[in-house]
Coordinates of C-alpha atoms in Angstrom, one line a residue:
Chain A
M1 CA 48.6 11.1 -110.9
G2 CA 46.3 8.2 -109.8
E3 CA 46.8 6.4 -113.1
P4 CA 46.2 2.6 -113.1
G5 CA 49.3 0.5 -112.8
L6 CA 51.1 3.0 -110.6
V7 CA 52.8 1.4 -107.7
R8 CA 52.4 3.3 -104.4
Q9 CA 54.1 2.8 -101.2
P10 CA 51.5 2.1 -98.4
A11 CA 52.1 4.6 -95.6
S12 CA 52.6 1.9 -93.0
E13 CA 55.8 0.8 -94.7
S14 CA 57.7 3.9 -94.3
Q15 CA 59.6 2.9 -91.2
S16 CA 63.3 3.5 -91.0
S17 CA 64.2 -0.1 -91.4
K18 CA 62.4 0.0 -94.8
R19 CA 64.2 3.1 -95.9
R20 CA 67.0 1.2 -97.7
G21 CA 64.4 -1.0 -99.3
V22 CA 62.6 2.1 -100.7
F23 CA 65.9 3.5 -102.0
K24 CA 66.8 0.3 -103.6
K25 CA 63.4 0.0 -105.2
H26 CA 63.7 3.5 -106.7
F27 CA 67.4 3.2 -107.4
W28 CA 67.0 3.4 -111.2
G29 CA 64.4 6.1 -110.9
Y30 CA 66.9 8.3 -109.2
M31 CA 69.8 7.2 -111.4
F32 CA 67.7 8.4 -114.4
L33 CA 67.1 11.8 -112.8
L34 CA 70.7 12.3 -111.7
P35 CA 72.4 13.5 -115.0
A36 CA 69.6 16.0 -115.6
V37 CA 69.8 17.3 -112.0
V38 CA 73.5 17.8 -112.2
I39 CA 73.4 19.5 -115.6
F40 CA 70.5 21.8 -114.5
I41 CA 72.5 22.8 -111.4
L42 CA 75.7 23.3 -113.2
F43 CA 74.5 25.1 -116.3
L44 CA 71.3 26.9 -115.1
W45 CA 71.2 27.3 -111.3
V46 CA 74.9 28.0 -110.8
P47 CA 74.9 30.8 -113.5
I48 CA 71.8 32.2 -112.0
A49 CA 73.2 32.2 -108.5
K50 CA 76.5 33.6 -109.8
G51 CA 74.5 36.4 -111.5
A52 CA 73.1 37.5 -108.2
L53 CA 76.5 37.3 -106.6
Y54 CA 78.7 38.8 -109.4
S55 CA 76.5 41.9 -109.6
F56 CA 78.3 43.0 -106.3
Y57 CA 81.7 42.1 -107.6
E58 CA 84.2 43.5 -110.1
I59 CA 85.0 40.6 -112.4
D60 CA 88.6 40.2 -113.4
F61 CA 89.6 37.0 -115.1
V62 CA 93.4 37.6 -114.4
N63 CA 93.6 39.0 -110.9
G64 CA 90.5 37.6 -109.4
N65 CA 87.2 39.2 -108.4
T66 CA 86.8 42.0 -105.8
F67 CA 83.8 42.8 -103.8
V68 CA 82.6 46.4 -104.6
G69 CA 79.3 46.5 -102.8
L70 CA 76.6 48.4 -104.7
D71 CA 79.1 50.2 -107.1
N72 CA 77.8 48.3 -110.1
Y73 CA 74.3 49.3 -109.5
V74 CA 75.3 52.9 -108.8
R75 CA 77.1 53.0 -112.2
V76 CA 74.0 51.6 -113.8
F77 CA 71.8 54.4 -112.5
H78 CA 74.4 57.1 -113.5
D79 CA 74.9 55.9 -117.0
P80 CA 72.8 58.0 -119.5
D81 CA 73.1 55.1 -121.9
V82 CA 71.0 53.0 -119.6
W83 CA 68.1 55.4 -119.9
T84 CA 68.5 55.6 -123.7
A85 CA 68.4 51.8 -123.7
I86 CA 65.3 51.6 -121.6
K87 CA 63.6 54.2 -123.7
N88 CA 64.6 52.4 -126.9
T89 CA 63.5 49.0 -125.6
L90 CA 60.1 50.5 -124.7
Y91 CA 59.9 52.1 -128.1
Y92 CA 60.8 48.8 -129.8
M93 CA 58.1 46.9 -127.7
L94 CA 55.6 49.5 -128.6
L95 CA 56.4 49.3 -132.3
T96 CA 56.3 45.4 -132.2
V97 CA 52.7 45.8 -131.0
I98 CA 51.6 48.4 -133.4
I99 CA 53.3 46.9 -136.5
G100 CA 53.4 43.3 -135.6
F101 CA 51.0 42.1 -133.0
W102 CA 47.7 42.3 -134.9
V103 CA 49.0 40.9 -138.2
P104 CA 48.9 37.2 -137.3
I105 CA 45.5 37.6 -135.7
V106 CA 44.0 39.1 -138.9
A107 CA 46.0 36.8 -141.1
S108 CA 44.7 33.6 -139.3
I109 CA 41.1 34.7 -139.5
A110 CA 41.5 35.5 -143.2
I111 CA 43.4 32.3 -144.1
S112 CA 40.9 30.2 -142.2
E113 CA 38.3 31.5 -144.6
L114 CA 40.1 30.5 -147.7
R115 CA 38.2 27.7 -149.5
R116 CA 41.1 26.6 -151.6
F117 CA 45.0 26.9 -151.3
Q118 CA 44.8 27.2 -147.6
G119 CA 47.6 24.8 -147.2
F120 CA 49.8 26.8 -149.6
A121 CA 49.0 30.1 -147.8
R122 CA 50.0 28.5 -144.5
I123 CA 53.3 27.2 -145.9
A124 CA 54.1 30.6 -147.5
A125 CA 53.4 32.5 -144.3
Y126 CA 55.6 30.1 -142.2
L127 CA 58.4 29.8 -144.7
P128 CA 60.3 33.0 -143.5
F129 CA 60.3 31.5 -140.1
V130 CA 62.8 28.9 -141.2
V131 CA 65.2 31.4 -142.8
P132 CA 68.3 31.5 -140.6
G133 CA 69.0 34.7 -138.7
V134 CA 72.2 35.5 -140.5
V135 CA 70.5 35.1 -143.9
L136 CA 67.7 37.3 -142.8
Y137 CA 70.2 40.0 -141.9
G138 CA 72.0 39.8 -145.3
M139 CA 68.7 39.7 -147.1
W140 CA 67.1 42.6 -145.5
R141 CA 70.1 44.8 -145.5
W142 CA 69.8 44.6 -149.2
M143 CA 66.0 45.1 -149.1
Y144 CA 66.5 48.3 -147.2
D145 CA 69.6 49.4 -149.2
P146 CA 69.3 52.9 -150.8
V147 CA 69.5 51.0 -154.2
G148 CA 67.6 47.9 -153.0
P149 CA 64.1 46.8 -154.1
I150 CA 62.0 48.8 -151.5
N151 CA 63.6 52.0 -152.6
G152 CA 63.2 50.8 -156.3
L153 CA 59.4 50.4 -155.6
L154 CA 59.3 53.8 -153.8
S155 CA 61.1 55.6 -156.7
S156 CA 58.7 54.0 -159.3
L157 CA 55.9 55.6 -157.1
G158 CA 57.7 58.9 -157.3
V159 CA 58.8 58.9 -153.5
D160 CA 62.2 60.1 -152.6
P161 CA 64.6 57.3 -151.5
V162 CA 64.7 56.5 -147.8
S163 CA 67.8 55.2 -146.1
F164 CA 65.9 53.0 -143.8
I165 CA 68.9 51.6 -141.8
S166 CA 71.1 54.6 -141.5
D167 CA 68.4 57.1 -140.7
S168 CA 67.8 57.0 -137.0
R169 CA 64.1 57.8 -137.4
W170 CA 63.6 54.7 -139.5
S171 CA 66.1 52.2 -138.2
M172 CA 64.0 50.7 -135.3
V173 CA 60.9 50.6 -137.6
A174 CA 63.0 48.8 -140.2
I175 CA 64.0 46.2 -137.7
V176 CA 60.5 45.6 -136.4
F177 CA 59.2 45.3 -140.0
M178 CA 61.9 42.7 -140.8
E179 CA 61.2 40.7 -137.6
T180 CA 57.5 40.8 -138.3
W181 CA 58.2 39.4 -141.8
Q182 CA 60.1 36.6 -140.3
Q183 CA 58.1 35.7 -137.2
F184 CA 54.4 36.4 -137.8
G185 CA 53.9 33.0 -139.5
S186 CA 54.5 31.0 -136.4
A187 CA 52.1 33.1 -134.4
M188 CA 49.7 32.9 -137.2
L189 CA 49.7 29.1 -137.1
I190 CA 49.0 29.2 -133.3
Y191 CA 46.1 31.5 -133.8
L192 CA 44.9 29.4 -136.8
A193 CA 44.6 26.4 -134.6
G194 CA 42.5 28.4 -132.3
V195 CA 40.2 29.8 -135.0
L196 CA 39.7 26.4 -136.5
S197 CA 38.8 24.9 -133.2
I198 CA 35.7 27.1 -132.9
P199 CA 32.7 24.9 -133.5
R200 CA 31.1 25.8 -136.9
D201 CA 27.6 25.4 -135.6
W202 CA 28.0 28.6 -133.5
Y203 CA 28.4 30.6 -136.7
E204 CA 25.5 28.6 -138.2
A205 CA 23.3 29.5 -135.2
A206 CA 24.4 33.1 -135.2
E207 CA 23.6 33.4 -139.0
I208 CA 20.1 32.0 -138.4
D209 CA 19.6 34.5 -135.7
G210 CA 20.5 37.2 -138.2
A211 CA 24.0 38.1 -137.2
G212 CA 26.1 39.6 -140.0
V213 CA 29.6 38.6 -140.9
W214 CA 31.3 41.3 -138.9
S215 CA 29.2 40.6 -135.8
R216 CA 30.0 36.9 -136.1
I217 CA 33.7 37.8 -136.0
R218 CA 33.3 40.3 -133.2
H219 CA 31.0 38.3 -131.0
I220 CA 32.2 34.7 -131.7
T221 CA 35.6 34.5 -133.3
L222 CA 37.4 37.2 -131.3
P223 CA 36.0 36.3 -127.9
S224 CA 37.0 32.6 -128.4
M225 CA 40.5 33.7 -129.1
R226 CA 40.7 36.1 -126.1
S227 CA 42.8 34.0 -123.8
L228 CA 45.1 32.9 -126.6
I229 CA 45.5 36.6 -127.6
I230 CA 46.4 37.6 -124.1
L231 CA 48.8 34.7 -123.7
M232 CA 50.5 35.6 -127.0
F233 CA 50.6 39.3 -125.9
I234 CA 52.4 38.4 -122.7
L235 CA 54.9 36.1 -124.5
Q236 CA 55.6 38.9 -126.9
V237 CA 56.3 41.4 -124.1
I238 CA 58.6 39.0 -122.4
G239 CA 60.3 38.2 -125.7
T240 CA 60.7 41.7 -127.1
S241 CA 61.9 43.2 -123.8
Q242 CA 65.0 41.0 -124.2
A243 CA 65.7 41.6 -128.0
Y244 CA 69.1 42.4 -129.0
Q245 CA 70.3 40.1 -131.9
S246 CA 68.8 42.1 -134.9
Q247 CA 69.8 45.4 -133.4
L248 CA 73.4 44.0 -132.9
A249 CA 73.7 42.3 -136.3
L250 CA 72.1 44.9 -138.5
L251 CA 73.2 48.2 -136.8
D252 CA 75.4 47.5 -133.7
G253 CA 73.1 49.7 -131.7
G254 CA 73.5 52.6 -134.1
P255 CA 72.8 55.0 -135.7
N256 CA 73.7 57.3 -132.7
N257 CA 72.3 54.7 -130.3
A258 CA 68.9 54.7 -131.9
T259 CA 68.7 50.9 -131.7
L260 CA 70.6 50.3 -128.5
T261 CA 68.1 48.1 -126.5
Y262 CA 68.6 47.1 -122.9
A263 CA 69.8 43.6 -123.6
L264 CA 72.2 44.9 -126.3
L265 CA 73.7 47.2 -123.6
I266 CA 74.2 44.2 -121.4
V267 CA 76.1 42.5 -124.2
K268 CA 78.1 45.7 -124.8
Y269 CA 78.9 46.2 -121.1
A270 CA 80.3 42.6 -121.1
F271 CA 82.0 42.2 -124.4
T272 CA 82.9 45.7 -125.5
R273 CA 83.6 47.5 -122.1
L274 CA 84.6 44.2 -120.5
D275 CA 82.8 45.2 -117.4
Y276 CA 81.1 41.8 -116.5
G277 CA 80.1 43.0 -113.1
T278 CA 78.0 45.9 -114.3
A279 CA 76.6 43.7 -117.1
T280 CA 75.5 41.2 -114.5
A281 CA 73.9 44.0 -112.4
L282 CA 71.9 45.1 -115.4
G283 CA 70.9 41.4 -116.0
M284 CA 69.6 41.2 -112.3
L285 CA 67.6 44.4 -112.7
M286 CA 66.1 42.9 -115.9
F287 CA 65.2 39.7 -114.0
I288 CA 63.5 41.7 -111.3
V289 CA 61.3 43.6 -113.7
L290 CA 60.4 40.5 -115.8
S291 CA 59.6 38.5 -112.8
L292 CA 57.0 41.1 -112.0
V293 CA 55.6 40.8 -115.4
G294 CA 55.5 37.0 -114.9
L295 CA 53.7 37.4 -111.6
L296 CA 51.2 39.6 -113.3
Q297 CA 50.7 36.9 -116.0
Y298 CA 50.2 34.3 -113.3
K299 CA 47.6 36.5 -111.6
L300 CA 45.8 37.2 -114.8
N301 CA 45.8 33.4 -115.6
K302 CA 44.3 32.7 -112.3
E303 CA 41.6 35.2 -112.7
E304 CA 40.8 33.7 -116.1
Y305 CA 40.3 30.4 -114.5
E306 CA 38.1 31.7 -111.7
R307 CA 35.8 33.5 -114.0
Chain B
M1 CA 36.4 18.8 -137.3
S2 CA 35.0 16.2 -139.7
K3 CA 31.4 16.4 -138.4
Q4 CA 31.1 20.1 -138.8
P5 CA 29.2 21.6 -141.7
E6 CA 31.2 22.8 -144.6
R7 CA 31.5 26.5 -143.7
G8 CA 33.7 28.9 -141.9
I9 CA 32.6 32.2 -140.4
L10 CA 31.1 32.8 -143.9
S11 CA 28.4 30.4 -145.3
D12 CA 27.7 29.9 -149.0
S13 CA 24.7 32.2 -148.8
D14 CA 26.8 34.9 -147.5
L15 CA 28.9 34.8 -150.5
K16 CA 26.0 35.4 -152.7
K17 CA 25.6 39.0 -151.4
P18 CA 27.5 41.4 -153.6
L19 CA 29.1 43.5 -150.6
N20 CA 30.4 40.3 -149.0
R21 CA 31.8 39.2 -152.4
V22 CA 33.7 42.4 -152.7
V23 CA 35.1 42.2 -149.1
Y24 CA 36.0 38.5 -149.6
G25 CA 37.8 39.4 -152.9
L26 CA 39.7 42.1 -151.1
M27 CA 40.7 39.6 -148.4
V28 CA 41.9 37.1 -150.9
F29 CA 43.9 39.9 -152.6
G30 CA 45.3 40.8 -149.2
I31 CA 46.4 37.2 -148.7
L32 CA 48.0 37.2 -152.2
V33 CA 50.0 40.4 -151.3
M34 CA 51.1 38.7 -148.1
I35 CA 52.2 35.6 -150.0
V36 CA 54.2 37.7 -152.4
T37 CA 55.7 39.7 -149.6
M38 CA 56.7 36.4 -147.9
L39 CA 58.2 34.8 -151.0
Y40 CA 59.8 37.9 -152.6
P41 CA 62.9 38.3 -150.3
I42 CA 63.6 34.6 -150.5
L43 CA 63.4 34.4 -154.3
M44 CA 65.3 37.6 -154.5
T45 CA 68.2 36.1 -152.6
M46 CA 68.2 33.1 -155.0
F47 CA 68.0 35.1 -158.1
N48 CA 70.6 37.7 -156.9
G49 CA 72.9 34.8 -156.3
L50 CA 72.6 34.0 -160.0
K51 CA 73.2 37.4 -161.4
T52 CA 76.5 39.1 -162.2
N53 CA 77.7 41.5 -159.5
Q54 CA 77.1 44.4 -161.8
E55 CA 73.5 43.4 -162.5
V56 CA 72.8 43.0 -158.7
N57 CA 73.9 46.6 -158.2
T58 CA 71.8 48.2 -161.0
F59 CA 69.0 50.5 -160.0
P60 CA 66.0 50.1 -160.2
P61 CA 66.6 46.4 -159.5
H62 CA 64.9 43.7 -161.5
F63 CA 63.8 40.4 -160.3
F64 CA 65.0 37.7 -162.8
P65 CA 68.6 37.5 -163.8
E66 CA 69.5 38.4 -167.3
T67 CA 72.2 35.7 -167.5
W68 CA 72.3 32.7 -165.1
N69 CA 75.7 32.6 -163.5
W70 CA 75.8 29.2 -161.8
S71 CA 79.5 29.8 -161.2
N72 CA 78.7 32.2 -158.3
F73 CA 77.7 29.1 -156.3
K74 CA 81.0 27.5 -156.9
E75 CA 82.9 30.7 -156.0
G76 CA 80.7 31.2 -153.0
W77 CA 81.5 27.6 -151.9
E78 CA 85.2 28.3 -152.0
Y79 CA 85.0 32.0 -150.6
I80 CA 85.2 30.6 -147.1
D81 CA 85.7 27.0 -145.9
L82 CA 82.0 26.1 -146.0
P83 CA 82.5 22.4 -145.6
M84 CA 84.5 22.8 -142.4
F85 CA 81.9 25.2 -140.8
L86 CA 79.2 22.8 -142.0
K87 CA 80.9 19.9 -140.3
N88 CA 81.2 21.9 -137.1
T89 CA 77.4 22.8 -137.2
L90 CA 76.5 19.1 -137.7
F91 CA 78.9 18.2 -134.9
V92 CA 77.1 20.6 -132.5
F93 CA 73.6 19.3 -133.7
V94 CA 74.4 15.7 -133.2
G95 CA 76.0 16.2 -129.8
N96 CA 73.0 18.4 -128.6
L97 CA 70.6 15.8 -129.8
V98 CA 72.3 12.9 -128.1
M99 CA 72.6 14.9 -125.0
T100 CA 69.0 15.9 -125.0
I101 CA 67.7 12.4 -125.6
F102 CA 70.1 10.9 -123.0
V103 CA 69.8 13.4 -120.2
L104 CA 66.3 14.8 -120.7
G105 CA 64.9 11.5 -122.0
L106 CA 65.9 9.5 -119.0
A107 CA 64.8 12.3 -116.6
S108 CA 61.4 12.8 -118.2
F109 CA 60.9 9.1 -118.3
S110 CA 61.6 8.8 -114.6
I111 CA 59.3 11.7 -113.7
S112 CA 56.6 10.5 -115.9
R113 CA 56.7 6.7 -115.2
L114 CA 58.9 5.8 -112.2
K115 CA 57.4 8.3 -109.8
V116 CA 60.2 8.2 -107.2
P117 CA 59.6 9.8 -103.9
Y118 CA 59.9 13.6 -104.1
H119 CA 59.6 13.5 -107.9
R120 CA 57.2 16.5 -107.7
A121 CA 60.0 18.6 -106.1
I122 CA 62.4 17.6 -108.8
Y123 CA 59.9 18.3 -111.5
F124 CA 59.3 21.8 -109.9
F125 CA 63.1 22.4 -109.7
I126 CA 63.4 21.7 -113.5
L127 CA 60.3 23.7 -114.6
M128 CA 61.2 26.7 -112.5
T129 CA 63.9 27.5 -114.9
L130 CA 61.3 28.2 -117.7
F131 CA 60.3 31.3 -116.0
I132 CA 63.8 32.9 -115.7
P133 CA 64.5 35.1 -118.6
A134 CA 67.5 33.9 -120.6
S135 CA 69.2 37.2 -121.2
S136 CA 69.2 38.0 -117.5
Y137 CA 71.8 35.3 -116.8
M138 CA 73.5 35.4 -120.2
I139 CA 76.7 37.0 -118.9
P140 CA 77.1 34.9 -115.7
N141 CA 76.4 31.9 -117.9
F142 CA 79.4 32.9 -120.1
V143 CA 81.6 33.5 -117.0
N144 CA 80.5 30.2 -115.7
L145 CA 81.6 28.4 -118.9
K146 CA 84.8 30.2 -118.6
D147 CA 85.3 29.1 -114.9
L148 CA 84.6 25.5 -116.0
G149 CA 87.2 25.8 -118.7
L150 CA 84.7 24.9 -121.4
L151 CA 85.2 28.0 -123.7
N152 CA 86.3 27.2 -127.2
T153 CA 85.2 23.6 -126.9
F154 CA 82.1 22.0 -128.2
W155 CA 81.2 20.7 -124.7
A156 CA 80.1 24.4 -124.1
F157 CA 77.2 23.5 -126.3
W158 CA 76.7 19.8 -125.6
L159 CA 76.5 19.9 -121.8
P160 CA 74.1 22.9 -121.5
A161 CA 71.9 21.2 -124.2
G162 CA 70.8 18.9 -121.4
A163 CA 69.4 21.8 -119.4
S164 CA 66.3 22.7 -121.4
A165 CA 63.1 22.7 -119.4
Y166 CA 61.1 23.1 -122.5
Y167 CA 62.3 20.0 -124.3
F168 CA 62.0 18.1 -120.9
L169 CA 58.4 19.1 -120.8
L170 CA 57.7 18.1 -124.4
M171 CA 59.2 14.6 -123.6
K172 CA 57.4 14.3 -120.3
N173 CA 54.1 15.1 -121.9
F174 CA 54.8 12.5 -124.5
F175 CA 55.6 9.8 -122.0
D176 CA 52.5 10.7 -120.0
G177 CA 50.5 9.8 -123.1
I178 CA 51.8 6.3 -123.5
H179 CA 49.5 3.7 -122.0
P180 CA 50.8 2.6 -118.5
E181 CA 49.7 -1.0 -119.1
I182 CA 52.5 -1.5 -121.5
F183 CA 55.1 -0.7 -118.9
E184 CA 53.1 -2.6 -116.3
A185 CA 53.2 -5.7 -118.5
A186 CA 56.9 -5.3 -119.0
R187 CA 57.5 -5.0 -115.3
I188 CA 55.5 -8.1 -114.5
D189 CA 57.5 -9.9 -117.2
G190 CA 60.7 -8.9 -115.2
A191 CA 62.0 -6.1 -117.3
S192 CA 64.3 -3.7 -115.5
E193 CA 63.7 0.0 -115.6
I194 CA 66.6 0.4 -118.0
N195 CA 65.2 -2.3 -120.2
S196 CA 61.7 -0.9 -120.2
Y197 CA 63.1 2.6 -121.2
I198 CA 65.3 1.3 -124.0
R199 CA 63.1 -1.5 -125.3
I200 CA 59.7 0.2 -124.9
A201 CA 59.8 4.0 -124.4
V202 CA 62.5 4.8 -127.0
P203 CA 60.9 2.9 -129.8
L204 CA 57.6 4.4 -129.1
S205 CA 59.1 7.9 -128.8
V206 CA 60.3 8.2 -132.4
P207 CA 57.7 11.0 -133.2
I208 CA 58.9 13.1 -130.2
F209 CA 62.5 12.5 -130.9
A210 CA 61.9 13.6 -134.5
T211 CA 60.3 16.8 -133.3
L212 CA 63.2 17.5 -131.0
A213 CA 65.6 16.7 -133.8
I214 CA 64.0 19.3 -136.0
F215 CA 64.0 21.9 -133.2
I216 CA 67.6 21.2 -132.2
F217 CA 68.7 21.2 -135.9
S218 CA 67.2 24.7 -136.4
G219 CA 68.8 25.9 -133.2
A220 CA 72.2 24.6 -134.2
W221 CA 71.9 25.9 -137.7
N222 CA 70.6 29.3 -136.8
D223 CA 72.4 30.5 -133.7
W224 CA 75.2 32.7 -134.5
F225 CA 75.6 34.9 -131.5
W226 CA 76.3 32.4 -128.7
P227 CA 78.9 30.4 -130.7
S228 CA 80.6 33.7 -131.6
L229 CA 81.1 34.3 -127.9
V230 CA 82.0 30.9 -126.9
L231 CA 84.3 29.8 -129.7
H232 CA 87.5 31.7 -130.4
S233 CA 89.3 29.7 -133.1
E234 CA 88.2 29.9 -136.6
E235 CA 88.4 26.2 -137.3
K236 CA 85.6 25.6 -134.6
Y237 CA 83.1 28.2 -135.8
T238 CA 79.7 27.0 -136.7
L239 CA 78.3 27.9 -140.0
A240 CA 76.0 30.7 -138.8
T241 CA 78.8 32.3 -136.8
A242 CA 81.2 32.1 -139.8
I243 CA 78.6 33.6 -142.1
Y244 CA 78.0 36.4 -139.7
K245 CA 81.7 37.1 -139.2
Y246 CA 82.9 36.7 -142.8
V247 CA 79.9 37.3 -145.1
I248 CA 77.4 39.7 -143.3
N249 CA 80.2 41.8 -141.9
A250 CA 82.5 41.6 -145.0
R251 CA 83.2 45.1 -146.3
S252 CA 84.5 44.4 -149.8
M253 CA 82.7 41.4 -151.2
D254 CA 80.8 40.9 -154.4
N255 CA 77.0 41.2 -153.7
S256 CA 76.4 38.3 -156.1
I257 CA 78.7 35.9 -154.3
K258 CA 77.2 37.1 -151.0
F259 CA 73.7 36.2 -152.1
A260 CA 74.9 32.9 -153.5
I261 CA 76.3 31.9 -150.1
L262 CA 73.2 33.2 -148.2
F263 CA 71.1 31.1 -150.5
M264 CA 73.2 28.0 -150.0
V265 CA 72.9 28.5 -146.2
M266 CA 69.1 29.0 -146.4
V267 CA 68.4 25.8 -148.6
P268 CA 68.8 23.0 -145.9
P269 CA 66.4 24.4 -143.3
I270 CA 63.9 25.2 -146.1
F271 CA 64.3 21.8 -147.4
V272 CA 63.8 20.2 -144.1
F273 CA 60.7 22.3 -143.5
L274 CA 59.1 21.5 -146.9
V275 CA 59.7 17.8 -146.4
F276 CA 58.4 17.7 -142.9
Q277 CA 56.0 20.6 -143.1
R278 CA 52.8 18.8 -142.0
F279 CA 54.6 17.3 -139.0
I280 CA 56.3 20.7 -138.1
M281 CA 53.2 22.8 -138.5
R282 CA 51.2 20.4 -136.3
S283 CA 53.8 20.6 -133.5
V284 CA 53.8 24.4 -133.7
S285 CA 50.0 24.5 -133.1
L286 CA 50.3 21.8 -130.4
S287 CA 52.9 23.7 -128.5
A288 CA 50.5 26.6 -128.2
V289 CA 47.6 24.5 -127.0
K290 CA 49.7 22.8 -124.4
G291 CA 50.9 26.2 -123.2

């Protein structure tokens, strides 16, 4: 806004006779926008609107759709799998916070303190992030295998082998550990940019005032990263609440529904049970809950600015 | 950063205290453990792809192969029709890239530079979609593609590729950063909007197009789930989908061949990353700063 060189229409010119002139003047501006607007309507807004609509319909590709009122929603609330899925999703989100959330924060502070080989450490931490998902699944299925490397390590330490994937107590932990391995590097880089942007003189001044290393981290580094940490936390909550791909690829929601997340249940309703209506209703419910989280984020952000 | 004193949280005098030295040493050790943990599974995949199948399955496993069986890679290459799936993936990648640059490039240029009446409303209309969680409309999206008759065609990837608010935002921010005087001069010299986009904006936008190309490449290369829903016929599968269906879910398959295939699939993105690593890591940090 208000940049130099920007041509504005003076208000007095906006008479109806000039309308055509205005349109002609902006013809190419609108033509440039047209493809994007059409594509956004056709492939985002139409599906979103259809989502709201289809949740009240029974979808039948052959005989056409029939309006069923709230039946889909009633089915959702009577399906015990839905409650299992909600519980599993919350458990999964909790695990990603306990196992995964703090790792990139600690790693970014530690790597920022490296005097040598900092670039190498960054590359090594980020490298798993570029490993394609399907390779990740094949790789970690073997890592977790009863005769794989992790159990090899455990047996050399004298611990009994653990079947990480097929034991329902371990399966979700195994997935979260695998995903942390793959994804923490990208979060680490984001935090690292934050850590490195803290002016060094602050540490200098704190040291002269007699602050120890730990109190410098506690009173300078962490407070400077505060808003970034909150942002990353909200992004992680939004992201992990929709997770299903690893659960689907590694375990198909098993063993005994232990890794059946909410989004995976949507997929299963649609493509296993072929009940697209109920799947859409589940999606709508998710949309409502996540919008509330989004609103909360917006409110928190606003408070942050007003402080 | 250049003017700051040569120190981090720790200064040189801190490192002279014995307790700090021990803690610093532990920290360095911790980073070393992390690096080994990061690299081990990747190297394991490579070395397992070089072992005999029997050696892969021995317990406890050892890291380096006893004999180097390069023939596994040849067998893996022929196990499924990798060149065909590779061609499909590249097809999706190129189409998505062209679509993104054409549709979103023009739109972000218009929003950023041409400022038509109501451009704020259109901007808002595009950005709103960022806040709608993708899995909540995944199923209607699929049904919509079916209604449009796009299932089992590559258009089901190419056309929706133009509907990314995130890439739109990246390009708009980039165009915002170009000096307006350049376009002003072109306009005075009588260049049309099309000309000033093609002759000025596009050549200046090579860095942002390269960033997008890397993102879109990794998207096309990695996504296995959506193509497995949208595509039905085997000769259209993308590489990741084919690997998922025929390698990850294969019941009876030699582990050594499996690892050889997985390694071959992993090499191109790792290669792209290592070549462009400075560039990629900078754009990762930037994306966070801009929110």
